[in-house]
Coordinates of C-alpha atoms in Angstrom, one line a residue:
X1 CA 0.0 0.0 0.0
X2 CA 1.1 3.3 -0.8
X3 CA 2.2 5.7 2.0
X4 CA -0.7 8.3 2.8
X5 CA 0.1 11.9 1.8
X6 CA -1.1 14.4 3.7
X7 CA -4.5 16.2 3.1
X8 CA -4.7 18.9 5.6
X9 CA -2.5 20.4 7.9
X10 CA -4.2 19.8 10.9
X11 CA -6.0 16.3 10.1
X12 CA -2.8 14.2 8.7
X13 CA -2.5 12.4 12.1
X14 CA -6.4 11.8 12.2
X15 CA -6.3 10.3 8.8
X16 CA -3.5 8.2 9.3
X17 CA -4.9 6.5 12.5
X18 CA -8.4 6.0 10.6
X19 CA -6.8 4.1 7.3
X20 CA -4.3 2.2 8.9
X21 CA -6.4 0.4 11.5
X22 CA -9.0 -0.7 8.6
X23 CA -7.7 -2.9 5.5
X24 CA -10.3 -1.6 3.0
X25 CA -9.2 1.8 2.9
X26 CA -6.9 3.2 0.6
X27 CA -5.3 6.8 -0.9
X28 CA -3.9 6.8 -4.5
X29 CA -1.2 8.7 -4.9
X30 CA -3.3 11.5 -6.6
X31 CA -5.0 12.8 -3.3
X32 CA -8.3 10.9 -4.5
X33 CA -10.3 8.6 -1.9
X34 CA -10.9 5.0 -3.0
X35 CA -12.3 2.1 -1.2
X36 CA -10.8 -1.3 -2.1
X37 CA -12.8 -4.2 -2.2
X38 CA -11.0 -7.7 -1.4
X39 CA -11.4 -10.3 -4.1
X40 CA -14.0 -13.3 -3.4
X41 CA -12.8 -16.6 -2.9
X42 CA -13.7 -17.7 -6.8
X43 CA -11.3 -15.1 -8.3
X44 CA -8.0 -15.5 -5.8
X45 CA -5.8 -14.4 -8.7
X46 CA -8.3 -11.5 -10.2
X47 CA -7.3 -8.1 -9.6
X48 CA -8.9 -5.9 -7.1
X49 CA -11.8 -3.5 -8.4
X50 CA -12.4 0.2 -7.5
X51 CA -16.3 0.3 -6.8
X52 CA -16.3 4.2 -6.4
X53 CA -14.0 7.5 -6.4
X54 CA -14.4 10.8 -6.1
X55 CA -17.0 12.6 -8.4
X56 CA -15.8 16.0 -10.7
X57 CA -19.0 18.3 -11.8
X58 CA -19.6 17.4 -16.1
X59 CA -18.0 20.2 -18.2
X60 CA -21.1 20.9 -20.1
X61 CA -23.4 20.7 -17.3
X62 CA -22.4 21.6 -13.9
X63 CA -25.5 19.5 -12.5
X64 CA -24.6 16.0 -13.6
X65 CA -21.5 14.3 -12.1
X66 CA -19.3 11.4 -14.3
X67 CA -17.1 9.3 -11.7
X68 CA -13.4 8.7 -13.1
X69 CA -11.3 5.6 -12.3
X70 CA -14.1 3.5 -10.4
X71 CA -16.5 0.7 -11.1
X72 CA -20.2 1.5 -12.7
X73 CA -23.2 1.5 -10.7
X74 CA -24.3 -1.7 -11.8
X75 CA -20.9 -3.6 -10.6
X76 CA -20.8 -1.6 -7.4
X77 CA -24.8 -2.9 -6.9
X78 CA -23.9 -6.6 -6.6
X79 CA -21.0 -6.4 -4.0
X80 CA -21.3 -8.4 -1.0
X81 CA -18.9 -6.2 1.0
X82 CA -20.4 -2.9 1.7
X83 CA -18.9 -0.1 4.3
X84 CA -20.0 3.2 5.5
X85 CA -18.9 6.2 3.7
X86 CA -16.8 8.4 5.1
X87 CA -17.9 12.1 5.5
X88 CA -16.1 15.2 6.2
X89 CA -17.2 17.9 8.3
X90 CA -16.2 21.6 8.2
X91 CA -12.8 21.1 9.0
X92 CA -11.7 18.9 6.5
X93 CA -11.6 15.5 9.0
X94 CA -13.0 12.5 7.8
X95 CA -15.0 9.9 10.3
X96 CA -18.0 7.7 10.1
X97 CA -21.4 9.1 10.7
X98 CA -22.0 7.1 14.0
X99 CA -18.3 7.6 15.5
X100 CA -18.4 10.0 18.0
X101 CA -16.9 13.2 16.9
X102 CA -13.8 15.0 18.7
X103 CA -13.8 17.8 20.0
X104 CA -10.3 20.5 18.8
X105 CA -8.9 20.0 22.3
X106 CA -8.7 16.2 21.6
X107 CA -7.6 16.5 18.3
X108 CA -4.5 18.6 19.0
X109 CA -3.7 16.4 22.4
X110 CA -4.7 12.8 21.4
X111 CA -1.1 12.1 20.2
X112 CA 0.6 14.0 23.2
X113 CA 1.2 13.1 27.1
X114 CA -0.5 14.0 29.9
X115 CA 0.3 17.3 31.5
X116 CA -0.3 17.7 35.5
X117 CA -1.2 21.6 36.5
X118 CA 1.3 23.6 37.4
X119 CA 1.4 23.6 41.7
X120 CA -0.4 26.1 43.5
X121 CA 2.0 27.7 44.7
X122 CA 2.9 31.6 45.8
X123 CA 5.9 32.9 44.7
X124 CA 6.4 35.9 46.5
X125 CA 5.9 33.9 49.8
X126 CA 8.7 31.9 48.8
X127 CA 10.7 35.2 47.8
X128 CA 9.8 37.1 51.5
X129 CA 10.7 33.8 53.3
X130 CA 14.3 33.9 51.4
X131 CA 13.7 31.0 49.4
X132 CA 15.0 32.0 46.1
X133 CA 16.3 28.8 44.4
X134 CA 13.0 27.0 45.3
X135 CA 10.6 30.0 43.5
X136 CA 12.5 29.5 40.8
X137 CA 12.7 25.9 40.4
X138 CA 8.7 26.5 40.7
X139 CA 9.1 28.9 37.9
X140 CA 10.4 26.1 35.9
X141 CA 7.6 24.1 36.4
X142 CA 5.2 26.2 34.7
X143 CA 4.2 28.7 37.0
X144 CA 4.2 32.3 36.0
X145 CA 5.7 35.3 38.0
X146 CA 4.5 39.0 37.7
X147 CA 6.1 42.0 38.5
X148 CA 6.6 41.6 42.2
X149 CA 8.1 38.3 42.3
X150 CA 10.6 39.7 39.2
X151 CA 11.6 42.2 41.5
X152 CA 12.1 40.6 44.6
X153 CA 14.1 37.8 42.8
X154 CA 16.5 39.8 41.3
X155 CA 17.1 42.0 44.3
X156 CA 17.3 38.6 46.5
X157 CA 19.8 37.1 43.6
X158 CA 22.1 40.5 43.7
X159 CA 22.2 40.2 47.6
X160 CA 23.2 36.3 47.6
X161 CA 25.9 37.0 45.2
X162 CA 24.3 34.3 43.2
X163 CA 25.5 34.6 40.0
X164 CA 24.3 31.4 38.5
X165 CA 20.6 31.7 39.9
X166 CA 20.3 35.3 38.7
X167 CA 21.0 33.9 35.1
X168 CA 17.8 31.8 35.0
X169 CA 16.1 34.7 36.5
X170 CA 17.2 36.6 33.4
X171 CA 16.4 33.6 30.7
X172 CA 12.7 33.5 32.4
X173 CA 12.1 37.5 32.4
X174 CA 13.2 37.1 28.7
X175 CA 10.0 35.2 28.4
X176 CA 7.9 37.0 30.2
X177 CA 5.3 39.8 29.2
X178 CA 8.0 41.9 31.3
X179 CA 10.7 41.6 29.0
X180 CA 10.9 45.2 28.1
X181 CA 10.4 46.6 31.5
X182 CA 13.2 49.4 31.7
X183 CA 13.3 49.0 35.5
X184 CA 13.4 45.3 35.7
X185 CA 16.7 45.4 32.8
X186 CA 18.4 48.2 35.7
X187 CA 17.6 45.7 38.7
X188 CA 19.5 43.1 36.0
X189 CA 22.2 45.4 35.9
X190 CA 22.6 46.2 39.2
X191 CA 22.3 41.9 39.9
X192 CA 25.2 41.4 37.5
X193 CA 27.2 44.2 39.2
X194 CA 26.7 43.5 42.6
X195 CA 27.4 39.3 41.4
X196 CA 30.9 40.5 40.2
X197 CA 29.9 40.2 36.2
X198 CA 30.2 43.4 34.3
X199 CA 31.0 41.7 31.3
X200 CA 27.4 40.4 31.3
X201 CA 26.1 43.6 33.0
X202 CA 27.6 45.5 29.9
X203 CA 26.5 43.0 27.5
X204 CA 23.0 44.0 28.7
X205 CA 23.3 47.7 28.7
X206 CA 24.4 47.6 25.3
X207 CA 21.6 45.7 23.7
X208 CA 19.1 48.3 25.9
X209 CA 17.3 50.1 22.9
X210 CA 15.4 52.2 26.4
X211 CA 17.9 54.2 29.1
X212 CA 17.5 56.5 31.6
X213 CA 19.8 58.1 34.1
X214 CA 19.6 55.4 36.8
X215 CA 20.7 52.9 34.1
X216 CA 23.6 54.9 33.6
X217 CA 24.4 55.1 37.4
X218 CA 24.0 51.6 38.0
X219 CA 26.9 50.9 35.1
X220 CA 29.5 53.3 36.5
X221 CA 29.0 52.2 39.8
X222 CA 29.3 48.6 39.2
X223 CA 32.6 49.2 37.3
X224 CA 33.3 51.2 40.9
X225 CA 32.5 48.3 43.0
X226 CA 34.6 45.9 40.7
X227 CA 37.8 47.7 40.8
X228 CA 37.5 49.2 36.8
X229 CA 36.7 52.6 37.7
X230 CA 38.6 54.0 34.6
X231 CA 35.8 52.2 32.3
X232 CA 33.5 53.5 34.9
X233 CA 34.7 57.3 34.2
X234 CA 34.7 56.6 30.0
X235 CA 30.8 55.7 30.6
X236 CA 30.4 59.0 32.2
X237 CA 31.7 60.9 29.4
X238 CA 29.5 58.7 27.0
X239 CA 26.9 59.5 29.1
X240 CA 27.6 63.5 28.8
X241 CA 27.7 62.9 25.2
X242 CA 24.3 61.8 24.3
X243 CA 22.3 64.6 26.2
X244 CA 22.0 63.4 29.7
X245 CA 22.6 65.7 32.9
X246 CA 24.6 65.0 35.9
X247 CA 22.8 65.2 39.2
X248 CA 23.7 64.9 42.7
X249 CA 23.9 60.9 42.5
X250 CA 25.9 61.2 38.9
X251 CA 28.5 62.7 41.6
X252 CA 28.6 60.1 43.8
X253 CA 29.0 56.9 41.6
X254 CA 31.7 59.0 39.8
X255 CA 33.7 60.3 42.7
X256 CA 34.0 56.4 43.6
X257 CA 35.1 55.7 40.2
X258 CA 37.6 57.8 40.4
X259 CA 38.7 56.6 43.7
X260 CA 38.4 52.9 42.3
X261 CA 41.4 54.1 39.3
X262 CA 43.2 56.6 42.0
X263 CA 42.5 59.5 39.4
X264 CA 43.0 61.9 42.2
X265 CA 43.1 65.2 39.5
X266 CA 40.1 63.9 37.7
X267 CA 38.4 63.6 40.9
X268 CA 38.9 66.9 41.8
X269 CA 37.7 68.2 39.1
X270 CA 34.5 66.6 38.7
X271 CA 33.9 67.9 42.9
X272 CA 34.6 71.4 41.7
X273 CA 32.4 71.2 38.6
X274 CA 29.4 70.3 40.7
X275 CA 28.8 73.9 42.1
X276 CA 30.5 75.5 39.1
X277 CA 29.1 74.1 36.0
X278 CA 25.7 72.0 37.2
X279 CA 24.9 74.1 40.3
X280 CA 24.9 71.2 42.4
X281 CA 25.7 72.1 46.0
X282 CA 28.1 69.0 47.7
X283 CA 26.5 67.6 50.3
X284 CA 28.4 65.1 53.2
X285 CA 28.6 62.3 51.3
X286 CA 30.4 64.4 48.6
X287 CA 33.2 65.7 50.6
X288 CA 33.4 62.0 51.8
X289 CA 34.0 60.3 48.6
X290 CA 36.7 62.9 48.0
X291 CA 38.4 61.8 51.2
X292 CA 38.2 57.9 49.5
X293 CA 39.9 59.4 46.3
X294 CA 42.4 61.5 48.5
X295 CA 42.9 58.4 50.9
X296 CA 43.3 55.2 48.6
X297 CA 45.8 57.1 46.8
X298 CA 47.9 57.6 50.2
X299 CA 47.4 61.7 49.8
X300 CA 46.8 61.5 53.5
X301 CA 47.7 65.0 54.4
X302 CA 45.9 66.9 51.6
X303 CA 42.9 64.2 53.1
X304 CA 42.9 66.2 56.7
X305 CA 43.7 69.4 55.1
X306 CA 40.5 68.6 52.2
X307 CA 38.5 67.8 56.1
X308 CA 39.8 71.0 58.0
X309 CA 38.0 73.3 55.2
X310 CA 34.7 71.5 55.0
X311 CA 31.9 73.9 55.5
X312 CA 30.4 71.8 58.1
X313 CA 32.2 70.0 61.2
X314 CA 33.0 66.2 60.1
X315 CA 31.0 63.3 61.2
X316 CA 32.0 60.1 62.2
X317 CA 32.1 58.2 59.1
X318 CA 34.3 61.0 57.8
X319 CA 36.8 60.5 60.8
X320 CA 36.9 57.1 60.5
X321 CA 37.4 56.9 57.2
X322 CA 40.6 59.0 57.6
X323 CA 41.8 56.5 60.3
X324 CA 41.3 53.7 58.3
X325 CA 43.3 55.1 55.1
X326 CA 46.6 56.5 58.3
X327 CA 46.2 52.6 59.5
X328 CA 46.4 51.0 56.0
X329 CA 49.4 53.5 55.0
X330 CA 50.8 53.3 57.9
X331 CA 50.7 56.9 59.5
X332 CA 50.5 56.0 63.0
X333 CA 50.5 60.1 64.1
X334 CA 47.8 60.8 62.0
X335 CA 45.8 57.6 62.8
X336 CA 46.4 58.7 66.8
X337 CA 45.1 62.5 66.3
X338 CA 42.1 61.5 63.9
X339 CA 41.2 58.8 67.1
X340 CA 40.9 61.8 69.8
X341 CA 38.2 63.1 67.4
X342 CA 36.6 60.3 67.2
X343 CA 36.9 59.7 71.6
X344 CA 35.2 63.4 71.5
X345 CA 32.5 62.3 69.1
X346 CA 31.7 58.5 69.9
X347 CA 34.2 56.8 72.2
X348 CA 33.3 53.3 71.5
X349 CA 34.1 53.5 67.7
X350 CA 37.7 53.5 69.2
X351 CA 37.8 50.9 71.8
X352 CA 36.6 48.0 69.4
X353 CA 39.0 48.4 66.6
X354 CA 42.2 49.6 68.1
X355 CA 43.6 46.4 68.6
X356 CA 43.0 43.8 66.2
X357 CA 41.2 40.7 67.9
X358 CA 40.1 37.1 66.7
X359 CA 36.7 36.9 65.6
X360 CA 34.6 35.4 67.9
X361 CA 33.4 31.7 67.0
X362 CA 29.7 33.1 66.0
X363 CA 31.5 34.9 63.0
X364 CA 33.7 32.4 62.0
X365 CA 35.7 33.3 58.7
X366 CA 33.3 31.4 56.4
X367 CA 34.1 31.4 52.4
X368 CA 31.5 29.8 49.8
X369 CA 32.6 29.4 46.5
X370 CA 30.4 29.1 43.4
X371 CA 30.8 25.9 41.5
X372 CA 28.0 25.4 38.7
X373 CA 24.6 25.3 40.6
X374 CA 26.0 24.4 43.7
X375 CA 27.7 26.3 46.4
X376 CA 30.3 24.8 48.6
X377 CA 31.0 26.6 52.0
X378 CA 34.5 26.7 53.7
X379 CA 35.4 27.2 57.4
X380 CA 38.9 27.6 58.8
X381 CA 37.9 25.3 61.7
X382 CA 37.1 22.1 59.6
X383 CA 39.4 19.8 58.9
X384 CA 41.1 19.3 55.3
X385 CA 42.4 16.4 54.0
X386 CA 42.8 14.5 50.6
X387 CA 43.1 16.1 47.0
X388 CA 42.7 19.8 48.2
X389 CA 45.0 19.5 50.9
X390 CA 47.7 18.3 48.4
X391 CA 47.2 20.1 45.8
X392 CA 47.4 23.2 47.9
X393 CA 50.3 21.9 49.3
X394 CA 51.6 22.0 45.6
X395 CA 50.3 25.7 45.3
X396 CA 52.5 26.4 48.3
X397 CA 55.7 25.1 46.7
X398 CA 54.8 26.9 43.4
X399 CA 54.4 30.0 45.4
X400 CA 57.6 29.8 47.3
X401 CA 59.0 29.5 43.9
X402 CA 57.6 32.7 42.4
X403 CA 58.9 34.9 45.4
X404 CA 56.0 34.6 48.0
X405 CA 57.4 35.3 51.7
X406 CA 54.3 34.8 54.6
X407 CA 53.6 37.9 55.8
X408 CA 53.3 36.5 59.6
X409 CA 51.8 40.0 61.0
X410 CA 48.3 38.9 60.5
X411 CA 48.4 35.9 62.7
X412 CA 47.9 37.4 66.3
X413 CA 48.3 34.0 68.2
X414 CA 51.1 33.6 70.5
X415 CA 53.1 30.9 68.2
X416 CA 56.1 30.3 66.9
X417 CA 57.0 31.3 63.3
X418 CA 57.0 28.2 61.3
X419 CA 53.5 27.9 63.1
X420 CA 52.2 30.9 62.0
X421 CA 53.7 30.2 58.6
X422 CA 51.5 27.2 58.5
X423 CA 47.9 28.9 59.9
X424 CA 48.2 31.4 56.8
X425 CA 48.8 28.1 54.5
X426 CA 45.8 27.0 55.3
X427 CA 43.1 29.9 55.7
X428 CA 39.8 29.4 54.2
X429 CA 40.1 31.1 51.0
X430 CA 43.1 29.4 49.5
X431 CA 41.3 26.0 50.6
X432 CA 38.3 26.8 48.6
X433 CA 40.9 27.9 45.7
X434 CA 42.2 24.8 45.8
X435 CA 39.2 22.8 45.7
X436 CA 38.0 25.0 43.0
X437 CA 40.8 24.3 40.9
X438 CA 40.7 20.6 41.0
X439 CA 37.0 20.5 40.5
X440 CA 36.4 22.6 38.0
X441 CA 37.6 22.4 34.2
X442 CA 41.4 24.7 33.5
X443 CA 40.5 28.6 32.8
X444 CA 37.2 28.5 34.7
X445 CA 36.5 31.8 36.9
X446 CA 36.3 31.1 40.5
X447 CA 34.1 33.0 42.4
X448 CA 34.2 33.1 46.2
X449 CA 32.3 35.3 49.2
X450 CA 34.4 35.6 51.8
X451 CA 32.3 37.0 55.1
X452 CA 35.4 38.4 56.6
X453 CA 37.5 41.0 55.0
X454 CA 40.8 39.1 53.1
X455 CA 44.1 39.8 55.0
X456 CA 47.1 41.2 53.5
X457 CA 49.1 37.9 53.4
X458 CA 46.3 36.0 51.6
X459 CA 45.5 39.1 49.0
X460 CA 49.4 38.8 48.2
X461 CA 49.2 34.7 47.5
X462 CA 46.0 35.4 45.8
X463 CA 47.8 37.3 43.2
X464 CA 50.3 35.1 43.0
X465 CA 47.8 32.2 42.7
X466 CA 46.4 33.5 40.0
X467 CA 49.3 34.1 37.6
X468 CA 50.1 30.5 38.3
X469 CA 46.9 28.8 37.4
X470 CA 46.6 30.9 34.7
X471 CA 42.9 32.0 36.0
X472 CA 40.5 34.9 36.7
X473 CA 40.0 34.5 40.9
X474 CA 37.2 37.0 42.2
X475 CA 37.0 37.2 45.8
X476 CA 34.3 38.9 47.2
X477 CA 35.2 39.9 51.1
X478 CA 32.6 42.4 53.0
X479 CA 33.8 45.7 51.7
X480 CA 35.0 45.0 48.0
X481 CA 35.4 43.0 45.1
X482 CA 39.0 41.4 44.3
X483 CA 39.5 40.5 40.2
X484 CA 42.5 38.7 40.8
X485 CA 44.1 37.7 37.1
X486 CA 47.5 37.3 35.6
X487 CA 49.2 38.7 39.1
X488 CA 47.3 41.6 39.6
X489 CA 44.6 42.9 41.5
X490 CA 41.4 45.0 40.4
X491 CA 41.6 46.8 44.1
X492 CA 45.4 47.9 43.0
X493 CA 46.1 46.2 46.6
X494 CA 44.0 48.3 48.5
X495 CA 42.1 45.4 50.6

């Protein structure tokens, strides 16, 4: 038997079933319907008779019908085999007048699985309760999110530093009725940023056809954050370029731009063009990103002199700010004069950080690092054997090699050196380096959140590390992000 073409688009499956359970039916090749009549037992050998086809209108008169192909009336009369006709209804679907008819629902799904209903299930519950991965392993499921849930989830995602889960949050908002939602694409950006990506949070800017200022702010501040403030202050002069005008939060993310690339001049600059060329009067948090440009550059003194001629008495987080950039350069004088200020203004700012002490067990240095969908945490209390041990162990050697001396100041037990030596060896972050690196395939970022900030010894082996293995190693501790690659650091060692 021939193979059945198709006669309509939407009834080929339909057809198909119907002939090929019953013998007697038949399509020629020519799209006409025949039904074939089995020879009788007298005439094995005779061959098989068409008793009717299809019937064309006569050319000269429209009324009368002349069948082609078939058997004449009076042969068809005597058969002993007779069958329904088929009919066809509106749609062009052929089925025997006492078959029950389908319906268009069973049509298009007689042929398909079952599908169970999506879960009832509330989304933004699961968002308020913190449960982020399992709304959106609901979400791929088949239940839908609105606006809310969007929202929540890619604020949640930016604050878990989950890199990996804000993706999918990104692939389902593509098929969403929000896709073009300006404010949802800024939240994205502001996810990749805060998730160390600016390669994807530029990648998304770009392709924006819709910007407004805060998208802007969002991108110069994320290059801020991740230690590229010089493609921070080029997006700023794009951003000058196509119209836009700089407000009082345009200063900000570019005053910590330019402390992020040390561009003290530049920094100036831009402070003294607020009030002169936008009319902007500086407010506190103003004069106290210029301190972080003036500071992480280790202009200390022009920092207190900048202070001195503020219009307004510092506050706290001015002071202490100050300190911090005297401690890290290592101006002891001016570290002990900014810390009587800060005894006159709020005495127990001083008490808790003059001497540095171990954390207490309840803030345990804890480091998590990102491997595909699953995050592994680390704690410098747990015990670390097999294949990370060694191949840290290897790191070590390789280090030692490449000019890495301990820096034995940040241990504050009372040990002796080759102890101490040994307890920066084995801090968390180097452990969940090394686990990275065997479990992961070569040139694969590593991405770890670090709860503590990094120490000086460790930011120095991290460089190192990286120039080794050949790999991009962000570490996010609680005040920065650290782009460790080919022996450098984003931060330009400022931890």
């Amino acid at each position: 038997m021939a193979s059945l073409p198709s006669l309509h688009p939407t009834s080929n499956s339909i057809i198909s079933s119907r002939f090929n359970s019953n013998p007697q039916l038949s399509l020629n090749p020519t799209y006409s319907l025949a039904l074939i009549t089995p020879p009788s037992s007298s005439s094995l050998h005779a061959p098989s008779k068409t008793l009717c086809t299809y019937a064309v209108p006569n050319a000269n008169n429209p009324r009368l019908h002349r069948r082609h192909g078939g058997a004449s009336r009076r042969e068809s009369s005597g058969s002993r085999h007779k069958t329904q006709p088929l009919h066809r209804d509106k749609k062009n679907q052929y089925q025997r007048p006492n078959e029950p008819r389908l319906n268009d629902y069973q049509l298009s799904n007689q042929n398909e699985p079952l599908r169970s209903d999506p879960p009832n299930i509330d989304l933004m519950d699961l968002c308020l309760d913190g449960k982020v991965q399992e709304a959106v392993d609901y979400m791929a499921q088949g239940i839908s999110a609105d606006y809310r849930v969007f929202c929540a989830l890619l604020n949640s995602c930016g604050d878990s530093d989950s890199l990996e889960l804000g993706k999918r949050v990104h692939e389902f908002l593509k098929r969403s009725p929000f896709a073009g939602d300006l404010e949802l694409k800024n939240s994205l950006i502001q996810m990749y940023g805060n998730c160390g990506s600016m390669k994807d949070a530029r990648k998304l800017f770009d392709r924006m056809r819709e910007r407004n200022i805060r998208t802007w702010h969002l991108m110069i501040n994320g290059y801020a954050v991740n230690g590229r403030g010089d493609d921070g202050l080029l997006l700023f002069e794009q951003m000058k370029k196509v119209g836009l005008q700089p407000d009082e939060d345009t200063f900000l993310v570019v005053l910590s731009a330019c402390a992020s690339a040390e561009a003290v001049e530049e920094g100036l600059i831009h402070f003294a063009a607020m009030k002169d060329e936008y009319g902007i009067v500086p407010g506190i948090e103003h004069y106290l990103g210029v301190v972080d440009v003036l500071g992480k550059s280790g202009h200390l003194n022009e920092a207190e002199e900048f202070i001195e001629k503020m219009p307004f008495e510092p506050t706290v987080e001015v002071l202490e700010a100050l300190r911090n950039f005297a401690r890290i350069h290592g101006d002891m004088e001016l570290e002990d004069r900014v810390e009587e200020l800060l005894v006159y203004l709020d005495p127990s700012k001083v008490v808790a950080d003059k001497i540095p002490l171990p954390s207490r067990k309840k803030h345990s240095a804890t480091n998590m690092l990102e491997e595909k969908n699953m995050v592994c945490p680390y704690r410098c209390t747990d015990p670390y054997k097999g294949e990370t041990y060694e191949k840290l162990k290897g790191l070590n050697g390789q280090m030692r090699e490449a000019g890495y001396v301990p820096d034995t100041r940040y241990v504050l037990h009372d040990i002796d050196q080759e102890a101490k030596e040994q307890a920066l060896q084995y801090h968390s972050e180097r452990l969940a380096i090394a686990y990275g690196l065997i479990s992961t395939p070569p040139r694969t970022t590593l991405r770890i959140m670090k709860n503590l900030r990094i120490c000086g010894d460790c930011h120095n082996a991290i460089k190192i590390m990286s120039k080794i293995v050949g790999r991009e190693l962000i570490v996010r501790d609680n005040k920065r992000f650290h782009h460790f690659k080919d022996g450098k650091c984003s931060c330009g060692d400022y931890w």
